[in-house]
PDB file of C-alpha atoms and ligand atoms in Angstrom:
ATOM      1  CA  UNK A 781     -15.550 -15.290   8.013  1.00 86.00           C
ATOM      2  CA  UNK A 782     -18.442 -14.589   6.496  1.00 94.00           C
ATOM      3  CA  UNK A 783     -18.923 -12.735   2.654  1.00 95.00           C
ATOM      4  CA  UNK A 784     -19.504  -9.403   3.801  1.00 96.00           C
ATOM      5  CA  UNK A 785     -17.079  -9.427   6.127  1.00 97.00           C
ATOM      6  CA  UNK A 786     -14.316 -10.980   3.578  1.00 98.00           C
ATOM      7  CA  UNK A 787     -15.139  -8.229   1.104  1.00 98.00           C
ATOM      8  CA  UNK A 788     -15.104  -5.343   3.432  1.00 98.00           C
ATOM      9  CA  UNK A 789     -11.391  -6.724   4.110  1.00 98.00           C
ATOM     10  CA  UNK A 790     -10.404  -6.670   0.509  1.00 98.00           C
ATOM     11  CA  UNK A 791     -11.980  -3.059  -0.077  1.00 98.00           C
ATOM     12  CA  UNK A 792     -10.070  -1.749   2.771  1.00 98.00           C
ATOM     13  CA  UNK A 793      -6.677  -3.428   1.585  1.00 98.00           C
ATOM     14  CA  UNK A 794      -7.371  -1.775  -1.799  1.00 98.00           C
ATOM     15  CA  UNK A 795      -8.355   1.554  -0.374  1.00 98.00           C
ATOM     16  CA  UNK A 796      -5.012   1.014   2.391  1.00 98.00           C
ATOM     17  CA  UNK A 797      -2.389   0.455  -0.968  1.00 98.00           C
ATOM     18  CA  UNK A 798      -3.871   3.097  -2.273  1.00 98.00           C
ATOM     19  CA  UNK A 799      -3.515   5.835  -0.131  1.00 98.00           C
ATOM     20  CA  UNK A 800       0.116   3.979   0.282  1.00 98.00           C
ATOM     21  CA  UNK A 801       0.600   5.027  -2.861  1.00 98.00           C
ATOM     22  CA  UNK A 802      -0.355   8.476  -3.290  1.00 98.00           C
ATOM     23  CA  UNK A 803       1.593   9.383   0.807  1.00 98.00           C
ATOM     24  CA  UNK A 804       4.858   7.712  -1.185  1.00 98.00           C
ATOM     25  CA  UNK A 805       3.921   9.724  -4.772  1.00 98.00           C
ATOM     26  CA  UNK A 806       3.676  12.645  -1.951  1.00 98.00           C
ATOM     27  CA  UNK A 807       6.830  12.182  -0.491  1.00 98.00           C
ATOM     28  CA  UNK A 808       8.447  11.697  -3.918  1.00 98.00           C
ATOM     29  CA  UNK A 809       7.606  15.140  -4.932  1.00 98.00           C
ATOM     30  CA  UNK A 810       7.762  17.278  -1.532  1.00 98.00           C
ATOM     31  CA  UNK A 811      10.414  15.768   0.032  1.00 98.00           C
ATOM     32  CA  UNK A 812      13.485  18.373   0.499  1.00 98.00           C
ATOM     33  CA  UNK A 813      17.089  18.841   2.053  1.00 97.00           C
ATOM     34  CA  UNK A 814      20.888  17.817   1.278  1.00 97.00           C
ATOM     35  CA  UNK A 815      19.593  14.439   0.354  1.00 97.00           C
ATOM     36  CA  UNK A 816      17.123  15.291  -2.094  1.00 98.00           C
ATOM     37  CA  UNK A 817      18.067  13.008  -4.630  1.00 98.00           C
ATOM     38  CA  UNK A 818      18.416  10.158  -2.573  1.00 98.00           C
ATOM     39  CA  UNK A 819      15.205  10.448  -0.844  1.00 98.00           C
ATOM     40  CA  UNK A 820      13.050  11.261  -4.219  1.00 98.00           C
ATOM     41  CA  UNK A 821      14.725   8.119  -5.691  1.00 98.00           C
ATOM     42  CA  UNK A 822      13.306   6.126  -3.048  1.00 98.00           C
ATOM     43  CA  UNK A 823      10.155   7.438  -2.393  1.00 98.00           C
ATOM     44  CA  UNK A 824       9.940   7.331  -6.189  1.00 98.00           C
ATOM     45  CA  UNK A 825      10.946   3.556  -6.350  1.00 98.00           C
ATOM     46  CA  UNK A 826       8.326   2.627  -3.862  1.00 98.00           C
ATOM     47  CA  UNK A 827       5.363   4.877  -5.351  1.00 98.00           C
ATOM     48  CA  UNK A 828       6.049   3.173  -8.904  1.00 98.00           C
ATOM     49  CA  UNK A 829       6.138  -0.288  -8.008  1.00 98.00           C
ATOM     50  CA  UNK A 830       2.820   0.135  -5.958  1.00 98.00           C
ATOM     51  CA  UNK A 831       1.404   1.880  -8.616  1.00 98.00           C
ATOM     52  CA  UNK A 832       2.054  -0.696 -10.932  1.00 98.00           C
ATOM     53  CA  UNK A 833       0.132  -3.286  -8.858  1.00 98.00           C
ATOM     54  CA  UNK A 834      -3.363  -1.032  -8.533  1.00 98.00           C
ATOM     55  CA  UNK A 835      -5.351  -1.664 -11.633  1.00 98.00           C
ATOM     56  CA  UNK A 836      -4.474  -5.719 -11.021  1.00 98.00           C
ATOM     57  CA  UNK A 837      -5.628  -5.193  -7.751  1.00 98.00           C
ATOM     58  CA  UNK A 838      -8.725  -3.593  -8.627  1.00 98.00           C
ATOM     59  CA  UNK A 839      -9.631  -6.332 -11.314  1.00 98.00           C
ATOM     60  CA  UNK A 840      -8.904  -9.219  -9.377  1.00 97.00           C
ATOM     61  CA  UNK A 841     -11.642  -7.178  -6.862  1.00 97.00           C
ATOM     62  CA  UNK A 842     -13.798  -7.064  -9.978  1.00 98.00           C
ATOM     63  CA  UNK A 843     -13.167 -10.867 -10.742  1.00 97.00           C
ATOM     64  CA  UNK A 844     -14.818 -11.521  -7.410  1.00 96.00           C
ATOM     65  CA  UNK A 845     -17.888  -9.111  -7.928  1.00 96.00           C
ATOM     66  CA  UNK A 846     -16.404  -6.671  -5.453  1.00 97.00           C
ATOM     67  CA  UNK A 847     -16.757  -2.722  -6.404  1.00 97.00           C
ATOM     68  CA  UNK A 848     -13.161  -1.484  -6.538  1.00 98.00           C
ATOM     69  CA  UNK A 849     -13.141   1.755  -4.037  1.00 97.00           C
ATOM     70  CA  UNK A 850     -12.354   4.743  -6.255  1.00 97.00           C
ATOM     71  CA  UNK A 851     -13.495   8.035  -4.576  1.00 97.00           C
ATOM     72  CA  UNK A 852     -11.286   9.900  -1.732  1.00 95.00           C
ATOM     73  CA  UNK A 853     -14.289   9.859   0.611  1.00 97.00           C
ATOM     74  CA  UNK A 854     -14.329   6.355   0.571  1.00 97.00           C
ATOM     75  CA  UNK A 855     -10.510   5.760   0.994  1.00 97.00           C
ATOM     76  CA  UNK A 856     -10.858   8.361   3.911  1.00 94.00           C
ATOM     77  CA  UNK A 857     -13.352   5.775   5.300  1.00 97.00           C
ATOM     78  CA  UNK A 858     -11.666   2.488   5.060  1.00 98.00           C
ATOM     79  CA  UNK A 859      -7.813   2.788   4.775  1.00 98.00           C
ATOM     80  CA  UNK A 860      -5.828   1.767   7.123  1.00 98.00           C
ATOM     81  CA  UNK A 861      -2.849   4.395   6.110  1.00 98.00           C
ATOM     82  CA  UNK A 862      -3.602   7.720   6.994  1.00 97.00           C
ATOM     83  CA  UNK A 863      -2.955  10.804   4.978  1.00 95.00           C
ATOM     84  CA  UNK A 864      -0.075  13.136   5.751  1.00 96.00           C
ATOM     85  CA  UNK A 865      -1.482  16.681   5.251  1.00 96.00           C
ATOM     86  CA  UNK A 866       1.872  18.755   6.636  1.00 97.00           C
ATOM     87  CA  UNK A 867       5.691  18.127   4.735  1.00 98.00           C
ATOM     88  CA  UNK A 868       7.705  16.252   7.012  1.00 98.00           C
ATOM     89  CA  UNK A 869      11.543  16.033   6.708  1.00 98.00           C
ATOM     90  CA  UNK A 870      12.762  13.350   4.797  1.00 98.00           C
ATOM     91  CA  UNK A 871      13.993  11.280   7.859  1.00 98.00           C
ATOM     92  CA  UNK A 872      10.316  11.402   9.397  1.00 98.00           C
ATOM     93  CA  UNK A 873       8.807  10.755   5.962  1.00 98.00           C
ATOM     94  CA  UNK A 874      10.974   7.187   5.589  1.00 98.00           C
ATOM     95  CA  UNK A 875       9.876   6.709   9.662  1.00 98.00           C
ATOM     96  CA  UNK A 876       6.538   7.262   8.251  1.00 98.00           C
ATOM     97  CA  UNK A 877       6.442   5.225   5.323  1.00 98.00           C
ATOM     98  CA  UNK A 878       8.153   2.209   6.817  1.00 98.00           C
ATOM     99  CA  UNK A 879       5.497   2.132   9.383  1.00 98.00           C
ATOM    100  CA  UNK A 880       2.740   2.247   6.475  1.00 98.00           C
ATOM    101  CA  UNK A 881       4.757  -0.760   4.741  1.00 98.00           C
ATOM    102  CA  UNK A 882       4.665  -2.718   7.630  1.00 98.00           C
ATOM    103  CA  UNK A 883       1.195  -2.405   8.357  1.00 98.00           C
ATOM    104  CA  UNK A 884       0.986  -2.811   4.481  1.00 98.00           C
ATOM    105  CA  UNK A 885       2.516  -6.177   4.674  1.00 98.00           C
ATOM    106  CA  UNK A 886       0.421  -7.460   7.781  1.00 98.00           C
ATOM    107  CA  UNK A 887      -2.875  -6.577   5.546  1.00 98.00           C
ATOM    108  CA  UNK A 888      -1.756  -9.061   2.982  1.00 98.00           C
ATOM    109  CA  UNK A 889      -0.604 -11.989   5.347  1.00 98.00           C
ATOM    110  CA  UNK A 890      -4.173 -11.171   6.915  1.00 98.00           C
ATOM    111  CA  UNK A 891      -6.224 -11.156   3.596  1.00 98.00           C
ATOM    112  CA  UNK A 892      -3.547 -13.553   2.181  1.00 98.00           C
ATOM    113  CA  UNK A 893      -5.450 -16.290   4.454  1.00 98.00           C
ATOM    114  CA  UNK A 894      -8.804 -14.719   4.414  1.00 98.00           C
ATOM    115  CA  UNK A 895      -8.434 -15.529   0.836  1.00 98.00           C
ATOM    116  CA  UNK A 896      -7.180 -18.625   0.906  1.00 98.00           C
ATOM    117  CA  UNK A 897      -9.619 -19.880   3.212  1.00 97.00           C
ATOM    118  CA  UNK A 898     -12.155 -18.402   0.998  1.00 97.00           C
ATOM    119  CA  UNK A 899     -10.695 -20.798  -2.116  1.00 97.00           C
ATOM    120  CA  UNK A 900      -9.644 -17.665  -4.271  1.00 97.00           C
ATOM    121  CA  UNK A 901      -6.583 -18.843  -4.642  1.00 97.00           C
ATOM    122  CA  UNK A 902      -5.603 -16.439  -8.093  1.00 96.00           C
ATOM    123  CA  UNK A 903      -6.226 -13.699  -5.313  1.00 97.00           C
ATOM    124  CA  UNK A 904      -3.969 -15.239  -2.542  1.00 98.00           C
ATOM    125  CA  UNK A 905      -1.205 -15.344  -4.930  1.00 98.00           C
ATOM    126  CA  UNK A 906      -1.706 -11.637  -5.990  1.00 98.00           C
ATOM    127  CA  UNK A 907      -1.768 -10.885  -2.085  1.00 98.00           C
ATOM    128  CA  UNK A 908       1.347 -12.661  -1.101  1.00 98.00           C
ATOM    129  CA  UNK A 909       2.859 -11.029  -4.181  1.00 98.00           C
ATOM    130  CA  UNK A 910       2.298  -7.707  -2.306  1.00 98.00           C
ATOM    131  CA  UNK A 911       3.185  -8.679   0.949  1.00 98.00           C
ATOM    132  CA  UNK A 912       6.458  -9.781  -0.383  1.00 98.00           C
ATOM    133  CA  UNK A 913       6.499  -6.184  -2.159  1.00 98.00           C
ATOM    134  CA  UNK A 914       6.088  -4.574   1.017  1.00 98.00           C
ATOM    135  CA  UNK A 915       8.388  -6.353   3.023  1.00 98.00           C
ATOM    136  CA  UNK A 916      11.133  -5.113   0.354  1.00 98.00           C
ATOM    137  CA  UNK A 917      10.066  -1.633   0.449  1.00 98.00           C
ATOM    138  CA  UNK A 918      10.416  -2.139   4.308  1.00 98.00           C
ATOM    139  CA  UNK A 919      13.670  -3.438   4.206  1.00 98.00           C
ATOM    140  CA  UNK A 920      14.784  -0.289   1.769  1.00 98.00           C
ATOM    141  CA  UNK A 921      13.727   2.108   4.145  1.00 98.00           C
ATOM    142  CA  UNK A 922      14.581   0.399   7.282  1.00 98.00           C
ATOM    143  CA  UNK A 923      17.936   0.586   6.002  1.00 98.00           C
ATOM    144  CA  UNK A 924      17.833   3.914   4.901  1.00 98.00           C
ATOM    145  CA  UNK A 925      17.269   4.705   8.396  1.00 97.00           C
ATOM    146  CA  UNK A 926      20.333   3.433  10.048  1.00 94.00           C
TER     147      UNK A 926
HETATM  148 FE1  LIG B1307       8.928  11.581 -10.496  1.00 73.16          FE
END
């Protein structure tokens, strides 16, 4: 793997746990029914933690000499988690954002060794620190579903 190619992976993980973040912040603050509360716990859970791991994210980017993505245009470009534009029902919103995690958490076993390979090994700890992250948010809403 060449350089570009290595950064264009890390920009689009970025831009991916990004737009993770605002679909779950989203789904936090739409989401309605009989089991509001449950539902806005979760999604609220999920959006907080992930949130909490951005600015690291984007300064371990910097550490590397990568520009952190920080415009929508670009996150349109190069996530790989789409927006949600409509207000789905809380059932197809954890559907929704289990499938995101998932995807979520085979980014970071893919940049995980991308990273590794590359000898940023600070990095590949920070990645399989969110992998592990996703695969719990996963698990919550997997379960929530059955
Ligand atoms: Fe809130």
């Amino acid at each position: 793997m060449d350089k570009t190619e290595y950064e264009a992976m890390l920009r689009s993980a970025f831009a991916s746990e990004f737009s993770f973040f605002l679909k779950a912040a989203g789904f936090h603050w739409n989401v309605e029914g009989s089991l509001f509360p449950q539902y806005h716990e979760l999604f609220g859970n999920i959006y907080a933690e992930v949130y909490g791991s951005i600015d690291q994210f984007a300064e371990e980017l910097r550490a590397l000499r990568v520009y952190a993505p920080a415009a929508f245009e670009t996150f349109d470009d190069i996530s790989q988690v789409e927006c949600q534009l409509e207000v789905p029902n809380g059932m197809q919103m954890t559907q929704e954002l289990l499938a995101d995690s998932d995807t979520m958490s085979e980014i970071f076993r893919a940049t995980y060794v991308a990273a590794d390979s590359m000898g940023d090994y600070g990095l590949a700890n920070f990645l399989a620190d969110r992998q592990n992250a996703h695969k719990k948010h996963s698990w919550m809403l997997r379960s929530t579903l059955k």
